Amino acid sequence: MFRKSLLIVSTIFSVATYAQFGFERSDLIDVIESGESQDFPWAGGMDFCQFSSIDLDFDGVEDLFVFDRTCDKVMTFLQKGGVGESKYEYAPEYEKDFPKDLHHWALLVDYNCDGKKDIFTYFIGSGRVFMNTGDGVSENDFVLIEPLVKENVMDGEAPLYLSPADIPAIVDIDGDDDLDILAFGVPGTTVYYFKNLSQELYGVCDSIVYERKSECWGRFKEDISSNVVTLWDTLVSPCRDIDFDDPEGPSRHSGVRQDRHAGSTVLALDMDNSGVMDLVLGDISYSSLTMLINAGEEVNSNSGMESQDNSFPSTSVSVDLPIFPAAYHLDINNDGIRDMVVSPNSKVGSENVKSVWSYVNEGADLEPDFIYNDNEFLQSEMIEVGTSSLPVFFDHNGDGLKDLLVSSFGRFNSDTENLISKISYYENVGTAEAPVFEFVTDDYQDISTMGIGETLTLYPAFGDLDGDGDEDMILGEYLGYCYYMENTGGAGNPAIFNTFILLLNSEGSPVHDGTYCYPHLVDIDRDGDSDLVIGRRSGKLQFLENTGIGTYNFEEVTDDFGGVNVSGDEFIEGFAVPQFIDVDGEYHLLVGSKRGYVYYYDDIDDNLDASFHLVDSIVDNINIGTYSAPAVANLNGNNRLELVLGNRRGGVALYQSAPTTNINLTDFANEDEIAIYPNPASSNVTVSLGAISASELKQTKIVVSSISGKTLANLSPQSNQFLIDLEQFAKGVYLIHIIDDHKIITKKLILE
């Protein structure tokens, strides 16, 4: 509900006009799903993730580092469970400790044997290494120590090839404590073995010196078009004699042309406590994992793989994650035994809601027995809607409290293996002072089944467009068109949207300007109706003035509204998502962007034909992932604005603005004396201000607004008790704000 918001919002923005908003991350609003509060609902979502362990808070317990390749986002979680318990707490304060320029893949390993986890990550056809220079007691700090990982070639060096699409295994293969690398080579059908020579050259494991020892480690070949593996006893090519020999022999580079394979992931671990590494492989075109068991009996004998399990783990629920699953070996339940986590390694085309599978190891660390645990590890504790979340506030049930709708570009449909956009509905079951969101459905009003456009990027905006007192919907979608959906629920009742028509402009043509459409309804010219502003893929705003009387009639004005452009220097696309905020009679604008930052503009009123003033292009330096999408409201009347921010990973984050210091709502001594009656009303309502003095009366004004916050009337009372004529208002729910220089009281009015 838009309680106490006019004065509160104005104070916040008057402080922040030429500065930051002071938005700080918050988790103070609970979210309930399936009857239980989620542990970290505002973590921001997870799609295609990589997992490593690291002690973040130096309590001796391994915590969790997650790298989501969806938008190269680091996430950090603290392990708070007891022995044998997986109980994580989202801890974003540690994310700043990691480098910001990690790309494609990032794995934490201790390469220099100092007990601290370092970072191997992709870089320009190879990799690079960040050394952990933290004190090991109170901080982790990373310094680039190897800008490009190389291998010895003849008498020189060359970049060691690592694919941006694959996941390599960075592990001690030969048992000498320094970290070697197993990775599919350029052809992509066999595994290359790069031996680290640190021990041989220096007698310690703190250096990065690689030499290629084999181009067919494990003596197997992966098929170029499937996940079928040809084992060593039937393999003829492409391996050469040198590749079957002792890997400690002379390094050679093959000139034999091999067929190319698109991509694979590699996890090296000892499945049978034999002392030699077995492999778990994921394939870019398949949903399952393949386990290869090494026939060797001594470390680094380069023995062949003797058996395979193409539905690993076949002794439990096999991995089924279309496409390109990757496995990670780490302890997730704090029992000192490593478990397995699996997530897609693709940025597109795979499961993106329940995309993290966990397996608990009920065997030994070096003889594991992985038992399926769940298919939404961590994700079940957060809001997660798929790819690119788009939050919007809307009072669906007419109770005066803002509910939360979260749409997406699309969520993976396992039946069709395509993406489909749905709108998740979270009802506000709390109070005006303490909001609580409870998940109701992942397909609000069954909109995804109506056949609207391509059913991608469904993004709603709400306003009373037909003058009947309830809020209708303008729905944008992927092809760039808008659709009008009339609310037939009636004023004060739950909304009903069951029909749609293509939105036309005043000339009878479809409202359209390229693909993607992010509509926002706002009375930008303050003539009493809702105008339409649309964020576009270009990063600009399209403006259509509503010139209708009693119904909408959108007249196209400009496709470069306010000179807004959030494309940024490095992008040719902006994906602008606008949010205008009425601040005590003055508009301000927040715009989400493909870059992930939020832009802030002011100087809007009386300036609709010119360029708005860009105050900030990185509001409070907030960036939780690309494709930011803001929704702003005052949810709890506590002198703070709430910002819910969507991003490419499909979740949302919650922020609160800085508190205002010159508002003291509790000092309004005669608050209990203020009353409005009758309520519900029909044609007019009486407002009684109580025993207010003449001087206070002169400083008081009355603002009547819609439930969504649109100002409908400004009044200056001439006496302590006066009548408001309601004949010009449609039936519905309204707010009456009594405002003086220091305080505001809001009363809800129902007009029947």
Short mmCIF file of C-alpha atoms in Angstrom, two decimals, residues 308-559:
data_model
loop_
_atom_site.label_atom_id
_atom_site.label_comp_id
_atom_site.label_asym_id
_atom_site.label_seq_id
_atom_site.Cartn_x
_atom_site.Cartn_y
_atom_site.Cartn_z
CA GLN A 308 32.18 -46.45 -18.23
CA ASP A 309 28.85 -45.50 -16.68
CA ASN A 310 26.94 -43.31 -19.15
CA SER A 311 24.16 -42.54 -16.66
CA PHE A 312 26.25 -41.60 -13.66
CA PRO A 313 25.52 -42.22 -10.89
CA SER A 314 23.50 -45.22 -11.99
CA THR A 315 23.35 -46.48 -8.40
CA SER A 316 21.15 -43.50 -7.47
CA VAL A 317 19.06 -40.97 -9.39
CA SER A 318 21.16 -40.32 -12.49
CA VAL A 319 21.95 -36.77 -13.51
CA ASP A 320 19.46 -35.47 -16.08
CA LEU A 321 20.22 -31.82 -16.78
CA PRO A 322 19.80 -30.75 -20.38
CA ILE A 323 22.30 -29.67 -21.56
CA PHE A 324 26.02 -29.86 -20.73
CA PRO A 325 26.14 -30.90 -17.04
CA ALA A 326 29.31 -30.27 -15.06
CA ALA A 327 30.16 -31.97 -11.75
CA TYR A 328 32.01 -30.49 -8.77
CA HIS A 329 33.57 -32.37 -5.85
CA LEU A 330 33.28 -30.64 -2.47
CA ASP A 331 31.90 -31.11 1.04
CA ILE A 332 28.43 -29.54 1.28
CA ASN A 333 27.21 -31.08 4.55
CA ASN A 334 30.19 -30.41 6.78
CA ASP A 335 31.12 -34.02 7.52
CA GLY A 336 34.65 -33.87 6.09
CA ILE A 337 33.71 -36.08 3.14
CA ARG A 338 33.36 -34.56 -0.30
CA ASP A 339 29.96 -34.70 -1.99
CA MET A 340 28.98 -33.85 -5.57
CA VAL A 341 27.12 -30.86 -7.02
CA VAL A 342 26.05 -30.73 -10.66
CA SER A 343 24.89 -27.76 -12.75
CA PRO A 344 24.67 -27.01 -16.48
CA ASN A 345 27.76 -25.46 -18.01
CA SER A 346 25.80 -23.79 -20.80
CA LYS A 347 24.54 -20.22 -20.69
CA VAL A 348 21.47 -21.13 -22.75
CA GLY A 349 19.30 -24.09 -23.63
CA SER A 350 19.22 -25.89 -20.30
CA GLU A 351 17.24 -26.07 -17.07
CA ASN A 352 17.39 -22.67 -15.35
CA VAL A 353 15.09 -22.95 -12.33
CA LYS A 354 15.94 -26.31 -10.81
CA SER A 355 19.41 -26.35 -12.25
CA VAL A 356 21.61 -27.34 -9.30
CA TRP A 357 21.58 -31.00 -8.30
CA SER A 358 23.24 -32.17 -5.11
CA TYR A 359 24.45 -35.65 -4.17
CA VAL A 360 25.47 -36.59 -0.63
CA ASN A 361 28.44 -38.93 -0.33
CA GLU A 362 27.41 -41.85 1.87
CA GLY A 363 30.69 -43.64 1.22
CA ALA A 364 34.28 -42.62 1.92
CA ASP A 365 36.04 -39.58 0.53
CA LEU A 366 38.23 -41.71 -1.76
CA GLU A 367 35.59 -44.34 -2.40
CA PRO A 368 32.43 -42.27 -2.74
CA ASP A 369 28.83 -43.39 -3.00
CA PHE A 370 26.89 -40.41 -4.32
CA ILE A 371 23.20 -40.45 -3.35
CA TYR A 372 20.78 -38.01 -4.91
CA ASN A 373 19.64 -35.28 -2.50
CA ASP A 374 17.75 -32.61 -4.45
CA ASN A 375 17.57 -30.77 -7.78
CA GLU A 376 17.47 -27.20 -6.50
CA PHE A 377 20.40 -26.97 -4.12
CA LEU A 378 20.38 -23.42 -2.67
CA GLN A 379 17.79 -22.38 -5.27
CA SER A 380 14.91 -23.64 -3.13
CA GLU A 381 15.81 -20.97 -0.56
CA MET A 382 15.58 -18.03 -2.97
CA ILE A 383 13.20 -16.43 -5.44
CA GLU A 384 14.11 -18.02 -8.78
CA VAL A 385 12.07 -17.62 -11.99
CA GLY A 386 14.48 -18.62 -14.76
CA THR A 387 16.48 -16.29 -16.98
CA SER A 388 16.24 -12.49 -16.56
CA SER A 389 13.86 -11.62 -13.73
CA LEU A 390 11.53 -8.65 -14.01
CA PRO A 391 9.86 -7.59 -10.73
CA VAL A 392 6.76 -5.38 -10.54
CA PHE A 393 4.66 -4.24 -7.57
CA PHE A 394 0.86 -4.54 -7.91
CA ASP A 395 -1.99 -4.83 -5.41
CA HIS A 396 -3.64 -7.88 -6.94
CA ASN A 397 -6.27 -8.53 -4.28
CA GLY A 398 -7.24 -4.94 -3.48
CA ASP A 399 -6.27 -5.10 0.18
CA GLY A 400 -4.10 -2.00 0.02
CA LEU A 401 -0.81 -3.91 0.26
CA LYS A 402 1.64 -4.13 -2.60
CA ASP A 403 2.05 -7.68 -3.87
CA LEU A 404 5.09 -8.76 -5.87
CA LEU A 405 5.02 -10.11 -9.41
CA VAL A 406 8.24 -11.49 -10.87
CA SER A 407 8.34 -12.31 -14.56
CA SER A 408 11.26 -13.58 -16.61
CA PHE A 409 12.62 -13.66 -20.11
CA GLY A 410 11.89 -17.36 -19.94
CA ARG A 411 12.06 -20.48 -17.82
CA PHE A 412 13.10 -23.82 -19.25
CA ASN A 413 10.23 -26.11 -20.23
CA SER A 414 11.43 -29.70 -19.98
CA ASP A 415 8.59 -30.96 -22.20
CA THR A 416 9.39 -28.72 -25.16
CA GLU A 417 13.03 -27.94 -24.21
CA ASN A 418 12.24 -24.31 -25.00
CA LEU A 419 11.90 -21.23 -22.83
CA ILE A 420 8.51 -19.86 -21.81
CA SER A 421 7.84 -16.69 -19.88
CA LYS A 422 5.67 -16.90 -16.80
CA ILE A 423 4.82 -14.40 -14.10
CA SER A 424 5.25 -15.58 -10.53
CA TYR A 425 2.85 -14.09 -7.99
CA TYR A 426 3.86 -13.43 -4.37
CA GLU A 427 0.98 -12.18 -2.23
CA ASN A 428 1.76 -9.68 0.49
CA VAL A 429 0.31 -11.45 3.54
CA GLY A 430 1.91 -9.08 6.02
CA THR A 431 0.80 -5.65 7.19
CA ALA A 432 1.36 -2.07 6.08
CA GLU A 433 4.26 -1.88 8.55
CA ALA A 434 5.67 -5.40 8.09
CA PRO A 435 5.29 -6.86 4.60
CA VAL A 436 5.63 -10.61 4.04
CA PHE A 437 5.47 -12.17 0.58
CA GLU A 438 4.04 -15.64 0.09
CA PHE A 439 4.41 -17.57 -3.15
CA VAL A 440 1.04 -18.33 -4.74
CA THR A 441 1.70 -19.41 -8.33
CA ASP A 442 4.41 -19.40 -10.97
CA ASP A 443 1.86 -18.58 -13.71
CA TYR A 444 -0.12 -15.52 -12.68
CA GLN A 445 -3.61 -15.59 -14.24
CA ASP A 446 -2.38 -18.42 -16.50
CA ILE A 447 -1.03 -15.76 -18.83
CA SER A 448 1.58 -18.11 -20.31
CA THR A 449 -1.22 -20.28 -21.72
CA MET A 450 -3.01 -17.47 -23.56
CA GLY A 451 -0.78 -17.50 -26.65
CA ILE A 452 0.44 -13.92 -26.34
CA GLY A 453 3.21 -13.22 -28.84
CA GLU A 454 6.18 -15.53 -28.46
CA THR A 455 5.42 -15.99 -24.74
CA LEU A 456 8.83 -14.60 -23.88
CA THR A 457 9.71 -11.58 -21.73
CA LEU A 458 6.16 -10.98 -20.53
CA TYR A 459 6.38 -7.73 -18.56
CA PRO A 460 3.28 -6.08 -17.02
CA ALA A 461 2.40 -2.51 -16.14
CA PHE A 462 -0.75 -1.48 -14.28
CA GLY A 463 -3.11 1.49 -14.30
CA ASP A 464 -6.81 2.31 -14.52
CA LEU A 465 -7.21 2.74 -18.27
CA ASP A 466 -11.01 2.45 -18.57
CA GLY A 467 -12.08 4.58 -15.61
CA ASP A 468 -13.81 1.81 -13.66
CA GLY A 469 -11.71 2.12 -10.49
CA ASP A 470 -9.56 -0.96 -10.88
CA GLU A 471 -6.16 -1.28 -12.47
CA ASP A 472 -5.83 -2.76 -15.93
CA MET A 473 -2.70 -4.25 -17.46
CA ILE A 474 -0.46 -3.37 -20.36
CA LEU A 475 1.67 -6.42 -21.12
CA GLY A 476 4.89 -6.15 -23.09
CA GLU A 477 6.55 -9.14 -24.74
CA TYR A 478 9.61 -10.29 -26.66
CA LEU A 479 8.53 -9.31 -30.19
CA GLY A 480 8.17 -5.73 -29.00
CA TYR A 481 4.38 -5.45 -29.03
CA CYS A 482 2.10 -4.46 -26.18
CA TYR A 483 -1.23 -6.02 -25.23
CA TYR A 484 -4.14 -4.52 -23.31
CA MET A 485 -5.70 -6.74 -20.66
CA GLU A 486 -8.80 -5.34 -18.97
CA ASN A 487 -9.24 -5.98 -15.27
CA THR A 488 -12.78 -7.30 -14.89
CA GLY A 489 -12.45 -7.98 -11.18
CA GLY A 490 -13.97 -4.68 -10.10
CA ALA A 491 -12.77 -2.01 -7.72
CA GLY A 492 -11.49 -3.34 -4.41
CA ASN A 493 -11.67 -6.96 -5.59
CA PRO A 494 -8.96 -9.37 -6.73
CA ALA A 495 -7.88 -8.61 -10.28
CA ILE A 496 -9.09 -10.76 -13.17
CA PHE A 497 -7.24 -10.72 -16.47
CA ASN A 498 -8.61 -13.28 -18.92
CA THR A 499 -8.71 -11.49 -22.27
CA PHE A 500 -6.18 -9.55 -24.30
CA ILE A 501 -6.06 -7.42 -27.42
CA LEU A 502 -3.13 -5.99 -29.35
CA LEU A 503 -2.47 -2.46 -28.15
CA LEU A 504 -2.94 0.08 -30.93
CA ASN A 505 -1.90 3.72 -31.00
CA SER A 506 -4.21 6.64 -31.77
CA GLU A 507 -3.74 6.05 -35.51
CA GLY A 508 -4.79 2.42 -35.29
CA SER A 509 -1.30 0.96 -35.71
CA PRO A 510 0.33 -1.48 -33.29
CA VAL A 511 2.49 0.12 -30.62
CA HIS A 512 5.89 -1.21 -31.68
CA ASP A 513 9.53 -0.19 -31.96
CA GLY A 514 11.74 -3.23 -32.34
CA THR A 515 11.96 -6.33 -30.15
CA TYR A 516 11.52 -6.29 -26.36
CA CYS A 517 8.97 -4.11 -24.62
CA TYR A 518 9.12 -2.93 -21.01
CA PRO A 519 5.99 -0.76 -20.43
CA HIS A 520 5.40 1.61 -17.54
CA LEU A 521 2.14 3.49 -16.90
CA VAL A 522 2.51 6.91 -15.32
CA ASP A 523 0.64 10.23 -15.48
CA ILE A 524 3.76 11.93 -16.75
CA ASP A 525 1.98 15.10 -17.97
CA ARG A 526 -0.23 15.27 -14.87
CA ASP A 527 -3.53 15.56 -16.69
CA GLY A 528 -5.25 12.85 -14.66
CA ASP A 529 -4.73 9.78 -16.85
CA SER A 530 -2.03 7.15 -17.32
CA ASP A 531 0.44 7.76 -20.11
CA LEU A 532 2.62 5.00 -21.50
CA VAL A 533 6.42 4.98 -21.39
CA ILE A 534 8.13 1.91 -22.87
CA GLY A 535 11.71 0.84 -22.30
CA ARG A 536 13.27 -0.55 -25.44
CA ARG A 537 16.12 -2.84 -26.44
CA SER A 538 17.97 0.20 -27.82
CA GLY A 539 18.33 1.54 -24.29
CA LYS A 540 15.95 4.41 -25.06
CA LEU A 541 12.39 5.21 -23.99
CA GLN A 542 9.30 5.47 -26.18
CA PHE A 543 6.61 7.91 -25.01
CA LEU A 544 2.91 7.72 -25.85
CA GLU A 545 0.60 10.35 -24.39
CA ASN A 546 -2.84 9.22 -23.26
CA THR A 547 -5.30 11.63 -24.89
CA GLY A 548 -8.38 9.56 -24.20
CA ILE A 549 -11.40 10.61 -22.14
CA GLY A 550 -12.81 7.83 -19.98
CA THR A 551 -10.71 5.31 -21.84
CA TYR A 552 -7.19 5.11 -23.18
CA ASN A 553 -6.01 6.60 -26.46
CA PHE A 554 -2.24 6.47 -26.80
CA GLU A 555 -0.72 9.02 -29.16
CA GLU A 556 2.89 8.41 -30.09
CA VAL A 557 5.09 11.36 -29.21
CA THR A 558 8.73 10.23 -29.40
CA ASP A 559 10.99 7.20 -29.38
#
